[in-house]
GROMACS .gro file of N, CA and C in nm:
model
  528
    1MET      N    1  -0.950  -4.510  -3.956
    1MET     CA    2  -1.066  -4.475  -3.905
    1MET      C    3  -0.995  -4.336  -3.815
    2ILE      N    4  -0.893  -4.372  -3.750
    2ILE     CA    5  -0.840  -4.239  -3.681
    2ILE      C    6  -0.746  -4.145  -3.747
    3PHE      N    7  -0.686  -4.206  -3.803
    3PHE     CA    8  -0.626  -4.216  -3.965
    3PHE      C    9  -0.672  -4.106  -4.040
    4LYS      N   10  -0.794  -4.070  -4.079
    4LYS     CA   11  -0.865  -4.020  -4.119
    4LYS      C   12  -0.999  -3.887  -4.081
    5ILE      N   13  -0.965  -3.880  -4.002
    5ILE     CA   14  -0.977  -3.862  -3.882
    5ILE      C   15  -0.897  -3.687  -3.858
    6LEU      N   16  -0.800  -3.774  -3.855
    6LEU     CA   17  -0.686  -3.680  -3.881
    6LEU      C   18  -0.632  -3.559  -3.976
    7GLU      N   19  -0.677  -3.701  -4.051
    7GLU     CA   20  -0.586  -3.582  -4.206
    7GLU      C   21  -0.696  -3.509  -4.268
    8GLU      N   22  -0.850  -3.461  -4.228
    8GLU     CA   23  -0.940  -3.425  -4.251
    8GLU      C   24  -0.909  -3.286  -4.127
    9ASN      N   25  -0.829  -3.355  -3.991
    9ASN     CA   26  -0.839  -3.190  -3.914
    9ASN      C   27  -0.682  -3.187  -3.986
   10ASN      N   28  -0.569  -3.190  -4.068
   10ASN     CA   29  -0.499  -3.150  -4.131
   10ASN      C   30  -0.459  -3.076  -4.194
   11VAL      N   31  -0.575  -3.125  -4.322
   11VAL     CA   32  -0.636  -2.975  -4.393
   11VAL      C   33  -0.744  -2.888  -4.400
   12GLU      N   34  -0.834  -2.950  -4.237
   12GLU     CA   35  -0.843  -2.835  -4.232
   12GLU      C   36  -0.696  -2.707  -4.123
   13LEU      N   37  -0.706  -2.761  -4.052
   13LEU     CA   38  -0.559  -2.663  -4.004
   13LEU      C   39  -0.416  -2.569  -4.110
   14LYS      N   40  -0.433  -2.673  -4.201
   14LYS     CA   41  -0.393  -2.604  -4.377
   14LYS      C   42  -0.470  -2.479  -4.419
   15ASN      N   43  -0.623  -2.538  -4.441
   15ASN     CA   44  -0.708  -2.421  -4.459
   15ASN      C   45  -0.681  -2.238  -4.420
   16GLN      N   46  -0.699  -2.307  -4.289
   16GLN     CA   47  -0.761  -2.209  -4.157
   16GLN      C   48  -0.612  -2.139  -4.166
   17LEU      N   49  -0.436  -2.206  -4.200
   17LEU     CA   50  -0.338  -2.115  -4.175
   17LEU      C   51  -0.333  -2.061  -4.280
   18GLU      N   52  -0.340  -2.088  -4.443
   18GLU     CA   53  -0.351  -2.016  -4.532
   18GLU      C   54  -0.446  -1.891  -4.539
   19GLU      N   55  -0.567  -1.887  -4.408
   19GLU     CA   56  -0.653  -1.854  -4.457
   19GLU      C   57  -0.559  -1.711  -4.421
   20MET      N   58  -0.517  -1.713  -4.287
   20MET     CA   59  -0.428  -1.631  -4.156
   20MET      C   60  -0.344  -1.573  -4.267
   21THR      N   61  -0.231  -1.637  -4.353
   21THR     CA   62  -0.130  -1.557  -4.365
   21THR      C   63  -0.150  -1.519  -4.501
   22SER      N   64  -0.280  -1.554  -4.584
   22SER     CA   65  -0.373  -1.485  -4.678
   22SER      C   66  -0.435  -1.314  -4.692
   23SER      N   67  -0.422  -1.287  -4.570
   23SER     CA   68  -0.525  -1.149  -4.545
   23SER      C   69  -0.482  -1.119  -4.646
   24THR      N   70  -0.550  -1.077  -4.652
   24THR     CA   71  -0.521  -0.882  -4.691
   24THR      C   72  -0.509  -0.783  -4.583
   25ASP      N   73  -0.662  -0.774  -4.454
   25ASP     CA   74  -0.681  -0.731  -4.377
   25ASP      C   75  -0.564  -0.752  -4.273
   26ARG      N   76  -0.483  -0.668  -4.218
   26ARG     CA   77  -0.329  -0.754  -4.182
   26ARG      C   78  -0.354  -0.677  -4.055
   27GLU      N   79  -0.544  -0.640  -3.992
   27GLU     CA   80  -0.537  -0.556  -3.822
   27GLU      C   81  -0.576  -0.611  -3.718
   28ILE      N   82  -0.600  -0.659  -3.679
   28ILE     CA   83  -0.656  -0.750  -3.509
   28ILE      C   84  -0.763  -0.734  -3.462
   29GLU      N   85  -0.889  -0.767  -3.502
   29GLU     CA   86  -1.000  -0.669  -3.419
   29GLU      C   87  -0.898  -0.709  -3.238
   30THR      N   88  -0.960  -0.589  -3.194
   30THR     CA   89  -0.852  -0.572  -3.053
   30THR      C   90  -1.008  -0.510  -2.979
   31VAL      N   91  -1.132  -0.458  -2.997
   31VAL     CA   92  -1.190  -0.411  -2.938
   31VAL      C   93  -1.340  -0.439  -2.950
   32ARG      N   94  -1.442  -0.524  -2.910
   32ARG     CA   95  -1.591  -0.567  -2.940
   32ARG      C   96  -1.695  -0.508  -2.813
   33LYS      N   97  -1.751  -0.488  -2.930
   33LYS     CA   98  -1.875  -0.398  -2.859
   33LYS      C   99  -1.870  -0.358  -2.691
   34GLY      N  100  -1.708  -0.234  -2.723
   34GLY     CA  101  -1.699  -0.176  -2.652
   34GLY      C  102  -1.559  -0.132  -2.503
   35ARG      N  103  -1.542  -0.323  -2.555
   35ARG     CA  104  -1.464  -0.401  -2.423
   35ARG      C  105  -1.296  -0.454  -2.529
   36PHE      N  106  -1.222  -0.425  -2.486
   36PHE     CA  107  -1.173  -0.482  -2.492
   36PHE      C  108  -1.119  -0.611  -2.540
   37ASN      N  109  -1.161  -0.716  -2.588
   37ASN     CA  110  -1.144  -0.862  -2.622
   37ASN      C  111  -1.084  -0.909  -2.561
   38ASP      N  112  -1.137  -1.062  -2.492
   38ASP     CA  113  -1.015  -1.132  -2.380
   38ASP      C  114  -0.832  -1.202  -2.433
   39ASP      N  115  -0.843  -1.183  -2.564
   39ASP     CA  116  -0.730  -1.217  -2.622
   39ASP      C  117  -0.625  -1.112  -2.599
   40ILE      N  118  -0.684  -0.985  -2.626
   40ILE     CA  119  -0.676  -0.879  -2.601
   40ILE      C  120  -0.656  -0.902  -2.382
   41ARG      N  121  -0.681  -0.836  -2.291
   41ARG     CA  122  -0.711  -0.880  -2.237
   41ARG      C  123  -0.591  -0.985  -2.137
   42SER      N  124  -0.596  -1.104  -2.201
   42SER     CA  125  -0.522  -1.244  -2.150
   42SER      C  126  -0.356  -1.178  -2.151
   43CYS      N  127  -0.308  -1.121  -2.293
   43CYS     CA  128  -0.231  -1.024  -2.310
   43CYS      C  129  -0.164  -0.941  -2.240
   44CYS      N  130  -0.210  -0.916  -2.159
   44CYS     CA  131  -0.205  -0.743  -2.081
   44CYS      C  132  -0.133  -0.848  -1.984
   45TYR      N  133  -0.254  -0.898  -1.910
   45TYR     CA  134  -0.205  -0.962  -1.754
   45TYR      C  135  -0.085  -1.052  -1.793
   46ASP      N  136  -0.047  -1.133  -1.888
   46ASP     CA  137   0.083  -1.202  -1.955
   46ASP      C  138   0.212  -1.147  -1.957
   47LEU      N  139   0.141  -1.011  -1.962
   47LEU     CA  140   0.326  -0.830  -1.963
   47LEU      C  141   0.308  -0.773  -1.811
   48LEU      N  142   0.248  -0.829  -1.711
   48LEU     CA  143   0.160  -0.715  -1.521
   48LEU      C  144   0.369  -0.735  -1.553
   49ASN      N  145   0.461  -0.832  -1.579
   49ASN     CA  146   0.576  -0.769  -1.548
   49ASN      C  147   0.648  -0.697  -1.607
   50VAL      N  148   0.649  -0.618  -1.758
   50VAL     CA  149   0.602  -0.573  -1.811
   50VAL      C  150   0.653  -0.447  -1.715
   51ALA      N  151   0.711  -0.277  -1.783
   51ALA     CA  152   0.611  -0.191  -1.699
   51ALA      C  153   0.524  -0.102  -1.808
   52ILE      N  154   0.445  -0.016  -1.724
   52ILE     CA  155   0.302  -0.019  -1.791
   52ILE      C  156   0.288   0.052  -1.921
   53ARG      N  157   0.447   0.170  -1.919
   53ARG     CA  158   0.449   0.184  -2.040
   53ARG      C  159   0.481   0.123  -2.139
   54ASN      N  160   0.612   0.029  -2.091
   54ASN     CA  161   0.578  -0.081  -2.193
   54ASN      C  162   0.506  -0.166  -2.323
   55VAL      N  163   0.460  -0.228  -2.250
   55VAL     CA  164   0.358  -0.251  -2.282
   55VAL      C  165   0.237  -0.313  -2.475
   56ASP      N  166   0.232  -0.126  -2.424
   56ASP     CA  167   0.175  -0.138  -2.570
   56ASP      C  168   0.273  -0.122  -2.744
   57PRO      N  169   0.376  -0.088  -2.733
   57PRO     CA  170   0.469  -0.069  -2.770
   57PRO      C  171   0.552  -0.225  -2.818
   58VAL      N  172   0.526  -0.351  -2.706
   58VAL     CA  173   0.597  -0.506  -2.676
   58VAL      C  174   0.493  -0.550  -2.775
   59ILE      N  175   0.324  -0.507  -2.715
   59ILE     CA  176   0.295  -0.590  -2.768
   59ILE      C  177   0.267  -0.560  -2.975
   60ARG      N  178   0.276  -0.429  -2.959
   60ARG     CA  179   0.265  -0.337  -3.124
   60ARG      C  180   0.469  -0.457  -3.180
   61ALA      N  181   0.512  -0.453  -3.089
   61ALA     CA  182   0.653  -0.534  -3.181
   61ALA      C  183   0.637  -0.618  -3.223
   62VAL      N  184   0.584  -0.781  -3.119
   62VAL     CA  185   0.566  -0.868  -3.098
   62VAL      C  186   0.456  -0.925  -3.273
   63LEU      N  187   0.385  -0.855  -3.221
   63LEU     CA  188   0.274  -0.890  -3.425
   63LEU      C  189   0.338  -0.864  -3.516
   64SER      N  190   0.385  -0.774  -3.536
   64SER     CA  191   0.466  -0.702  -3.626
   64SER      C  192   0.615  -0.792  -3.635
   65LEU      N  193   0.638  -0.825  -3.612
   65LEU     CA  194   0.770  -0.914  -3.631
   65LEU      C  195   0.690  -1.026  -3.602
   66ILE      N  196   0.692  -1.094  -3.547
   66ILE     CA  197   0.615  -1.243  -3.542
   66ILE      C  198   0.485  -1.234  -3.628
   67ALA      N  199   0.393  -1.224  -3.648
   67ALA     CA  200   0.295  -1.262  -3.741
   67ALA      C  201   0.266  -1.142  -3.828
   68HIS      N  202   0.347  -1.093  -3.849
   68HIS     CA  203   0.318  -0.996  -3.955
   68HIS      C  204   0.177  -0.894  -3.984
   69ARG      N  205   0.149  -0.841  -3.862
   69ARG     CA  206   0.038  -0.788  -3.885
   69ARG      C  207  -0.007  -0.674  -3.749
   70SER      N  208  -0.069  -0.572  -3.764
   70SER     CA  209  -0.090  -0.537  -3.772
   70SER      C  210  -0.240  -0.407  -3.598
   71VAL      N  211  -0.205  -0.368  -3.524
   71VAL     CA  212  -0.316  -0.310  -3.401
   71VAL      C  213  -0.399  -0.212  -3.439
   72ASP      N  214  -0.490  -0.158  -3.404
   72ASP     CA  215  -0.546  -0.002  -3.353
   72ASP      C  216  -0.531   0.044  -3.261
   73HIS      N  217  -0.603  -0.031  -3.184
   73HIS     CA  218  -0.651   0.021  -3.058
   73HIS      C  219  -0.547  -0.048  -2.948
   74LEU      N  220  -0.472  -0.003  -2.835
   74LEU     CA  221  -0.498  -0.142  -2.737
   74LEU      C  222  -0.519  -0.082  -2.546
   75PRO      N  223  -0.523  -0.076  -2.527
   75PRO     CA  224  -0.547  -0.067  -2.416
   75PRO      C  225  -0.408   0.060  -2.357
   76SER      N  226  -0.469   0.172  -2.264
   76SER     CA  227  -0.417   0.298  -2.220
   76SER      C  228  -0.396   0.283  -2.115
   77HIS      N  229  -0.246   0.344  -2.060
   77HIS     CA  230  -0.209   0.344  -1.888
   77HIS      C  231  -0.303   0.311  -1.835
   78SER      N  232  -0.465   0.375  -1.812
   78SER     CA  233  -0.625   0.358  -1.761
   78SER      C  234  -0.628   0.290  -1.745
   79SER      N  235  -0.653   0.209  -1.887
   79SER     CA  236  -0.708   0.101  -1.874
   79SER      C  237  -0.651  -0.024  -1.783
   80LEU      N  238  -0.459   0.006  -1.868
   80LEU     CA  239  -0.473  -0.140  -1.844
   80LEU      C  240  -0.461  -0.091  -1.612
   81CYS      N  241  -0.398   0.021  -1.595
   81CYS     CA  242  -0.440   0.027  -1.466
   81CYS      C  243  -0.532   0.014  -1.393
   82GLN      N  244  -0.646   0.005  -1.440
   82GLN     CA  245  -0.776  -0.075  -1.380
   82GLN      C  246  -0.804  -0.244  -1.419
   83MET      N  247  -0.733  -0.331  -1.509
   83MET     CA  248  -0.698  -0.435  -1.537
   83MET      C  249  -0.615  -0.489  -1.394
   84ILE      N  250  -0.544  -0.378  -1.382
   84ILE     CA  251  -0.383  -0.491  -1.275
   84ILE      C  252  -0.530  -0.457  -1.111
   85THR      N  253  -0.596  -0.377  -1.152
   85THR     CA  254  -0.647  -0.282  -1.025
   85THR      C  255  -0.771  -0.452  -0.965
   86LYS      N  256  -0.874  -0.449  -1.060
   86LYS     CA  257  -0.937  -0.504  -1.068
   86LYS      C  258  -0.885  -0.709  -1.069
   87GLY      N  259  -0.751  -0.745  -1.123
   87GLY     CA  260  -0.627  -0.857  -1.057
   87GLY      C  261  -0.688  -0.890  -0.951
   88LEU      N  262  -0.648  -0.817  -0.894
   88LEU     CA  263  -0.539  -0.782  -0.708
   88LEU      C  264  -0.709  -0.790  -0.664
   89SER      N  265  -0.833  -0.796  -0.637
   89SER     CA  266  -0.927  -0.753  -0.583
   89SER      C  267  -0.941  -0.892  -0.599
   90VAL      N  268  -0.952  -0.948  -0.750
   90VAL     CA  269  -1.039  -1.107  -0.762
   90VAL      C  270  -0.903  -1.173  -0.634
   91ALA      N  271  -0.765  -1.148  -0.682
   91ALA     CA  272  -0.660  -1.227  -0.588
   91ALA      C  273  -0.720  -1.249  -0.436
   92GLU      N  274  -0.708  -1.085  -0.395
   92GLU     CA  275  -0.821  -1.088  -0.265
   92GLU      C  276  -0.885  -1.124  -0.200
   93MET      N  277  -0.995  -1.113  -0.321
   93MET     CA  278  -1.077  -1.283  -0.274
   93MET      C  279  -1.115  -1.360  -0.211
   94GLN      N  280  -1.015  -1.415  -0.314
   94GLN     CA  281  -1.001  -1.579  -0.374
   94GLN      C  282  -0.870  -1.542  -0.228
   95LEU      N  283  -0.816  -1.482  -0.200
   95LEU     CA  284  -0.707  -1.533  -0.001
   95LEU      C  285  -0.737  -1.537   0.034
   96GLY      N  286  -0.877  -1.350   0.083
   96GLY     CA  287  -0.966  -1.370   0.209
   96GLY      C  288  -1.107  -1.552   0.198
   97GLU      N  289  -1.070  -1.609   0.124
   97GLU     CA  290  -1.184  -1.688   0.094
   97GLU      C  291  -1.040  -1.802   0.182
   98THR      N  292  -1.007  -1.792   0.108
   98THR     CA  293  -0.956  -1.921   0.073
   98THR      C  294  -0.864  -1.964   0.334
   99LEU      N  295  -0.870  -1.797   0.321
   99LEU     CA  296  -0.780  -1.835   0.468
   99LEU      C  297  -0.921  -1.872   0.538
  100THR      N  298  -1.008  -1.836   0.539
  100THR     CA  299  -1.125  -1.871   0.597
  100THR      C  300  -1.248  -1.949   0.646
  101GLU      N  301  -1.156  -2.031   0.503
  101GLU     CA  302  -1.239  -2.182   0.480
  101GLU      C  303  -1.231  -2.255   0.582
  102GLU      N  304  -1.377  -2.278   0.624
  102GLU     CA  305  -1.381  -2.420   0.727
  102GLU      C  306  -1.373  -2.561   0.712
  103GLY      N  307  -1.227  -2.554   0.794
  103GLY     CA  308  -1.170  -2.673   0.837
  103GLY      C  309  -1.034  -2.660   0.769
  104ARG      N  310  -0.966  -2.507   0.722
  104ARG     CA  311  -0.895  -2.487   0.723
  104ARG      C  312  -0.783  -2.444   0.855
  105ASP      N  313  -0.769  -2.471   0.928
  105ASP     CA  314  -0.658  -2.483   0.984
  105ASP      C  315  -0.444  -2.487   0.973
  106ASN      N  316  -0.504  -2.556   0.829
  106ASN     CA  317  -0.251  -2.482   0.844
  106ASN      C  318  -0.203  -2.455   0.746
  107PHE      N  319  -0.195  -2.337   0.828
  107PHE     CA  320  -0.102  -2.304   0.671
  107PHE      C  321  -0.007  -2.294   0.785
  108THR      N  322   0.126  -2.186   0.723
  108THR     CA  323   0.253  -2.174   0.704
  108THR      C  324   0.302  -2.039   0.737
  109LEU      N  325   0.299  -1.890   0.768
  109LEU     CA  326   0.314  -1.835   0.805
  109LEU      C  327   0.459  -1.793   0.762
  110GLN      N  328   0.524  -1.728   0.603
  110GLN     CA  329   0.659  -1.759   0.616
  110GLN      C  330   0.687  -1.601   0.578
  111THR      N  331   0.736  -1.525   0.573
  111THR     CA  332   0.742  -1.338   0.561
  111THR      C  333   1.007  -1.365   0.553
  112ASP      N  334   0.939  -1.315   0.407
  112ASP     CA  335   1.191  -1.217   0.360
  112ASP      C  336   1.126  -1.101   0.325
  113GLY      N  337   1.271  -1.080   0.354
  113GLY     CA  338   1.261  -0.931   0.322
  113GLY      C  339   1.403  -0.957   0.233
  114THR      N  340   1.495  -0.816   0.213
  114THR     CA  341   1.597  -0.662   0.144
  114THR      C  342   1.581  -0.593   0.111
  115THR      N  343   1.679  -0.534   0.143
  115THR     CA  344   1.699  -0.448   0.174
  115THR      C  345   1.772  -0.385  -0.001
  116LYS      N  346   1.707  -0.304  -0.070
  116LYS     CA  347   1.779  -0.227  -0.170
  116LYS      C  348   1.776  -0.080  -0.218
  117TYR      N  349   1.917  -0.037  -0.187
  117TYR     CA  350   1.998   0.065  -0.213
  117TYR      C  351   1.878   0.168  -0.056
  118GLY      N  352   1.996   0.112   0.033
  118GLY     CA  353   1.955   0.154   0.179
  118GLY      C  354   1.740   0.178   0.152
  119GLN      N  355   1.622   0.129   0.151
  119GLN     CA  356   1.528   0.108   0.177
  119GLN      C  357   1.497  -0.043   0.164
  120HIS      N  358   1.453  -0.117   0.285
  120HIS     CA  359   1.418  -0.221   0.412
  120HIS      C  360   1.260  -0.234   0.275
  121TYR      N  361   1.195  -0.436   0.229
  121TYR     CA  362   1.136  -0.425   0.189
  121TYR      C  363   1.050  -0.561   0.251
  122ALA      N  364   0.952  -0.625   0.269
  122ALA     CA  365   0.939  -0.729   0.374
  122ALA      C  366   0.806  -0.722   0.303
  123THR      N  367   0.798  -0.931   0.237
  123THR     CA  368   0.727  -1.038   0.155
  123THR      C  369   0.647  -1.120   0.243
  124PHE      N  370   0.591  -1.101   0.201
  124PHE     CA  371   0.467  -1.208   0.371
  124PHE      C  372   0.413  -1.341   0.258
  125ASP      N  373   0.479  -1.486   0.271
  125ASP     CA  374   0.388  -1.517   0.216
  125ASP      C  375   0.266  -1.637   0.340
  126VAL      N  376   0.150  -1.707   0.287
  126VAL     CA  377   0.133  -1.789   0.339
  126VAL      C  378   0.060  -1.908   0.183
  127ALA      N  379   0.170  -2.082   0.310
  127ALA     CA  380   0.114  -2.185   0.291
  127ALA      C  381   0.011  -2.268   0.305
  128THR      N  382  -0.054  -2.322   0.247
  128THR     CA  383  -0.123  -2.425   0.287
  128THR      C  384  -0.088  -2.540   0.175
  129VAL      N  385  -0.155  -2.670   0.246
  129VAL     CA  386  -0.132  -2.780   0.174
  129VAL      C  387  -0.174  -2.801   0.001
  130ASP      N  388  -0.195  -2.667  -0.021
  130ASP     CA  389  -0.233  -2.682  -0.120
  130ASP      C  390  -0.075  -2.638  -0.240
  131CYS      N  391  -0.127  -2.480  -0.195
  131CYS     CA  392   0.000  -2.363  -0.234
  131CYS      C  393   0.057  -2.335  -0.172
  132THR      N  394   0.102  -2.133  -0.183
  132THR     CA  395   0.116  -2.085  -0.193
  132THR      C  396   0.077  -2.033  -0.182
  133TYR      N  397   0.028  -1.884  -0.130
  133TYR     CA  398  -0.006  -1.772  -0.149
  133TYR      C  399   0.062  -1.606  -0.099
  134THR      N  400   0.095  -1.550  -0.224
  134THR     CA  401   0.162  -1.385  -0.154
  134THR      C  402   0.081  -1.281  -0.126
  135ILE      N  403   0.107  -1.207  -0.002
  135ILE     CA  404  -0.024  -1.219   0.057
  135ILE      C  405   0.006  -1.062   0.070
  136GLY      N  406   0.122  -1.055   0.070
  136GLY     CA  407   0.204  -0.906   0.095
  136GLY      C  408   0.305  -0.838   0.015
  137LEU      N  409   0.351  -0.754  -0.011
  137LEU     CA  410   0.528  -0.738  -0.027
  137LEU      C  411   0.475  -0.563  -0.002
  138ARG      N  412   0.584  -0.478   0.109
  138ARG     CA  413   0.570  -0.374   0.143
  138ARG      C  414   0.736  -0.309   0.172
  139HIS      N  415   0.736  -0.163   0.182
  139HIS     CA  416   0.813  -0.081   0.226
  139HIS      C  417   0.792  -0.021   0.367
  140VAL      N  418   0.924  -0.104   0.372
  140VAL     CA  419   0.943  -0.126   0.550
  140VAL      C  420   1.034  -0.092   0.611
  141PHE      N  421   1.020   0.013   0.735
  141PHE     CA  422   1.107   0.132   0.764
  141PHE      C  423   1.261   0.042   0.800
  142SER      N  424   1.257  -0.069   0.938
  142SER     CA  425   1.353  -0.157   0.890
  142SER      C  426   1.325  -0.291   0.943
  143GLY      N  427   1.428  -0.350   0.936
  143GLY     CA  428   1.353  -0.588   0.987
  143GLY      C  429   1.344  -0.614   1.052
  144SER      N  430   1.315  -0.506   1.204
  144SER     CA  431   1.287  -0.580   1.311
  144SER      C  432   1.151  -0.659   1.328
  145ALA      N  433   1.154  -0.703   1.455
  145ALA     CA  434   1.002  -0.800   1.418
  145ALA      C  435   0.914  -0.719   1.444
  146GLN      N  436   0.926  -0.609   1.513
  146GLN     CA  437   0.787  -0.482   1.573
  146GLN      C  438   0.708  -0.431   1.429
  147THR      N  439   0.868  -0.406   1.376
  147THR     CA  440   0.792  -0.348   1.223
  147THR      C  441   0.684  -0.509   1.128
  148THR      N  442   0.792  -0.582   1.145
  148THR     CA  443   0.720  -0.667   1.075
  148THR      C  444   0.521  -0.795   1.113
  149LEU      N  445   0.573  -0.768   1.278
  149LEU     CA  446   0.424  -0.789   1.298
  149LEU      C  447   0.335  -0.652   1.287
  150ASP      N  448   0.367  -0.553   1.328
  150ASP     CA  449   0.223  -0.463   1.254
  150ASP      C  450   0.252  -0.445   1.088
  151THR      N  451   0.399  -0.464   0.987
  151THR     CA  452   0.356  -0.486   0.821
  151THR      C  453   0.258  -0.607   0.852
  152LEU      N  454   0.226  -0.778   0.875
  152LEU     CA  455   0.152  -0.874   0.847
  152LEU      C  456   0.047  -0.817   0.870
  153GLN      N  457   0.037  -0.710   0.995
  153GLN     CA  458  -0.118  -0.708   1.157
  153GLN      C  459  -0.230  -0.591   1.002
  154GLU      N  460  -0.085  -0.573   0.933
  154GLU     CA  461  -0.135  -0.430   0.842
  154GLU      C  462  -0.204  -0.454   0.698
  155ILE      N  463  -0.168  -0.576   0.672
  155ILE     CA  464  -0.218  -0.662   0.552
  155ILE      C  465  -0.303  -0.651   0.623
  156LEU      N  466  -0.324  -0.795   0.694
  156LEU     CA  467  -0.478  -0.839   0.730
  156LEU      C  468  -0.593  -0.775   0.737
  157GLU      N  469  -0.532  -0.596   0.754
  157GLU     CA  470  -0.638  -0.558   0.820
  157GLU      C  471  -0.693  -0.511   0.662
  158GLU      N  472  -0.615  -0.555   0.539
  158GLU     CA  473  -0.646  -0.475   0.493
  158GLU      C  474  -0.753  -0.617   0.429
  159LEU      N  475  -0.650  -0.696   0.406
  159LEU     CA  476  -0.873  -0.810   0.346
  159LEU      C  477  -0.959  -0.869   0.406
  160ASP      N  478  -0.927  -0.774   0.513
  160ASP     CA  479  -1.062  -0.803   0.602
  160ASP      C  480  -1.134  -0.705   0.530
  161ILE      N  481  -1.036  -0.635   0.494
  161ILE     CA  482  -1.191  -0.467   0.444
  161ILE      C  483  -1.266  -0.503   0.296
  162VAL      N  484  -1.216  -0.608   0.273
  162VAL     CA  485  -1.268  -0.678   0.151
  162VAL      C  486  -1.352  -0.820   0.215
  163GLU      N  487  -1.316  -0.837   0.300
  163GLU     CA  488  -1.390  -0.985   0.328
  163GLU      C  489  -1.537  -0.868   0.340
  164GLU      N  490  -1.528  -0.812   0.426
  164GLU     CA  491  -1.617  -0.773   0.508
  164GLU      C  492  -1.765  -0.721   0.442
  165LYS      N  493  -1.654  -0.691   0.388
  165LYS     CA  494  -1.747  -0.617   0.286
  165LYS      C  495  -1.856  -0.739   0.135
  166LEU      N  496  -1.795  -0.833   0.133
  166LEU     CA  497  -1.850  -0.976   0.127
  166LEU      C  498  -1.906  -1.093   0.248
  167GLY      N  499  -1.911  -0.976   0.353
  167GLY     CA  500  -1.966  -1.056   0.463
  167GLY      C  501  -1.960  -1.160   0.500
  168ARG      N  502  -1.798  -1.244   0.549
  168ARG     CA  503  -1.756  -1.341   0.509
  168ARG      C  504  -1.656  -1.322   0.627
  169LEU      N  505  -1.608  -1.354   0.707
  169LEU     CA  506  -1.546  -1.381   0.843
  169LEU      C  507  -1.391  -1.324   0.813
  170SER      N  508  -1.367  -1.298   0.952
  170SER     CA  509  -1.245  -1.106   0.949
  170SER      C  510  -1.103  -1.327   0.896
  171VAL      N  511  -1.024  -1.253   0.838
  171VAL     CA  512  -0.848  -1.361   0.807
  171VAL      C  513  -0.776  -1.306   0.919
  172LYS      N  514  -0.800  -1.227   1.015
  172LYS     CA  515  -0.696  -1.139   1.097
  172LYS      C  516  -0.737  -1.311   1.182
  173TYR      N  517  -0.861  -1.282   1.173
  173TYR     CA  518  -0.899  -1.338   1.352
  173TYR      C  519  -0.866  -1.515   1.341
  174ASN      N  520  -0.942  -1.519   1.179
  174ASN     CA  521  -0.846  -1.637   1.150
  174ASN      C  522  -0.734  -1.682   1.170
  175CYS      N  523  -0.630  -1.613   1.163
  175CYS     CA  524  -0.505  -1.616   1.092
  175CYS      C  525  -0.402  -1.619   1.257
  176ILE      N  526  -0.448  -1.545   1.351
  176ILE     CA  527  -0.347  -1.491   1.438
  176ILE      C  528  -0.425  -1.552   1.523
   0.00000   0.00000   0.00000
């Protein structure tokens, strides 16, 4: 019985593969109802570490070299920026919800700093029992304790703006 089901699935997959490889239409549909489809959005999110100006050429190269297909329309620079902004907003909402969740009082604040080309940078992470969240990366003037504290308070105040708009508790009050 199981062998028959696997055999049927195998035949179906072979048919789909044949259809995909023999199709004369080599162009992939990227926009549906005036909006980029979820596959294109996911691909763009996966390429967030690629410079925005290189996202389009990278997608085109991969499709051409690997899938032997082309694409007519990809997100513009401004569309990619909007996707990043929306992703940041969702991340801030999730972080605020996690930090103000009732019964959540077991946090560890982790900070780190580095200097590159004479410029100082600081990162702030919050570790919970479940996972670690990066709450901010900032350019700072120095690595002093006062600068670190001021930068952390600035980040928490930014998170509070989101929380206030959502009608939720203050992150800063809950964490400090």
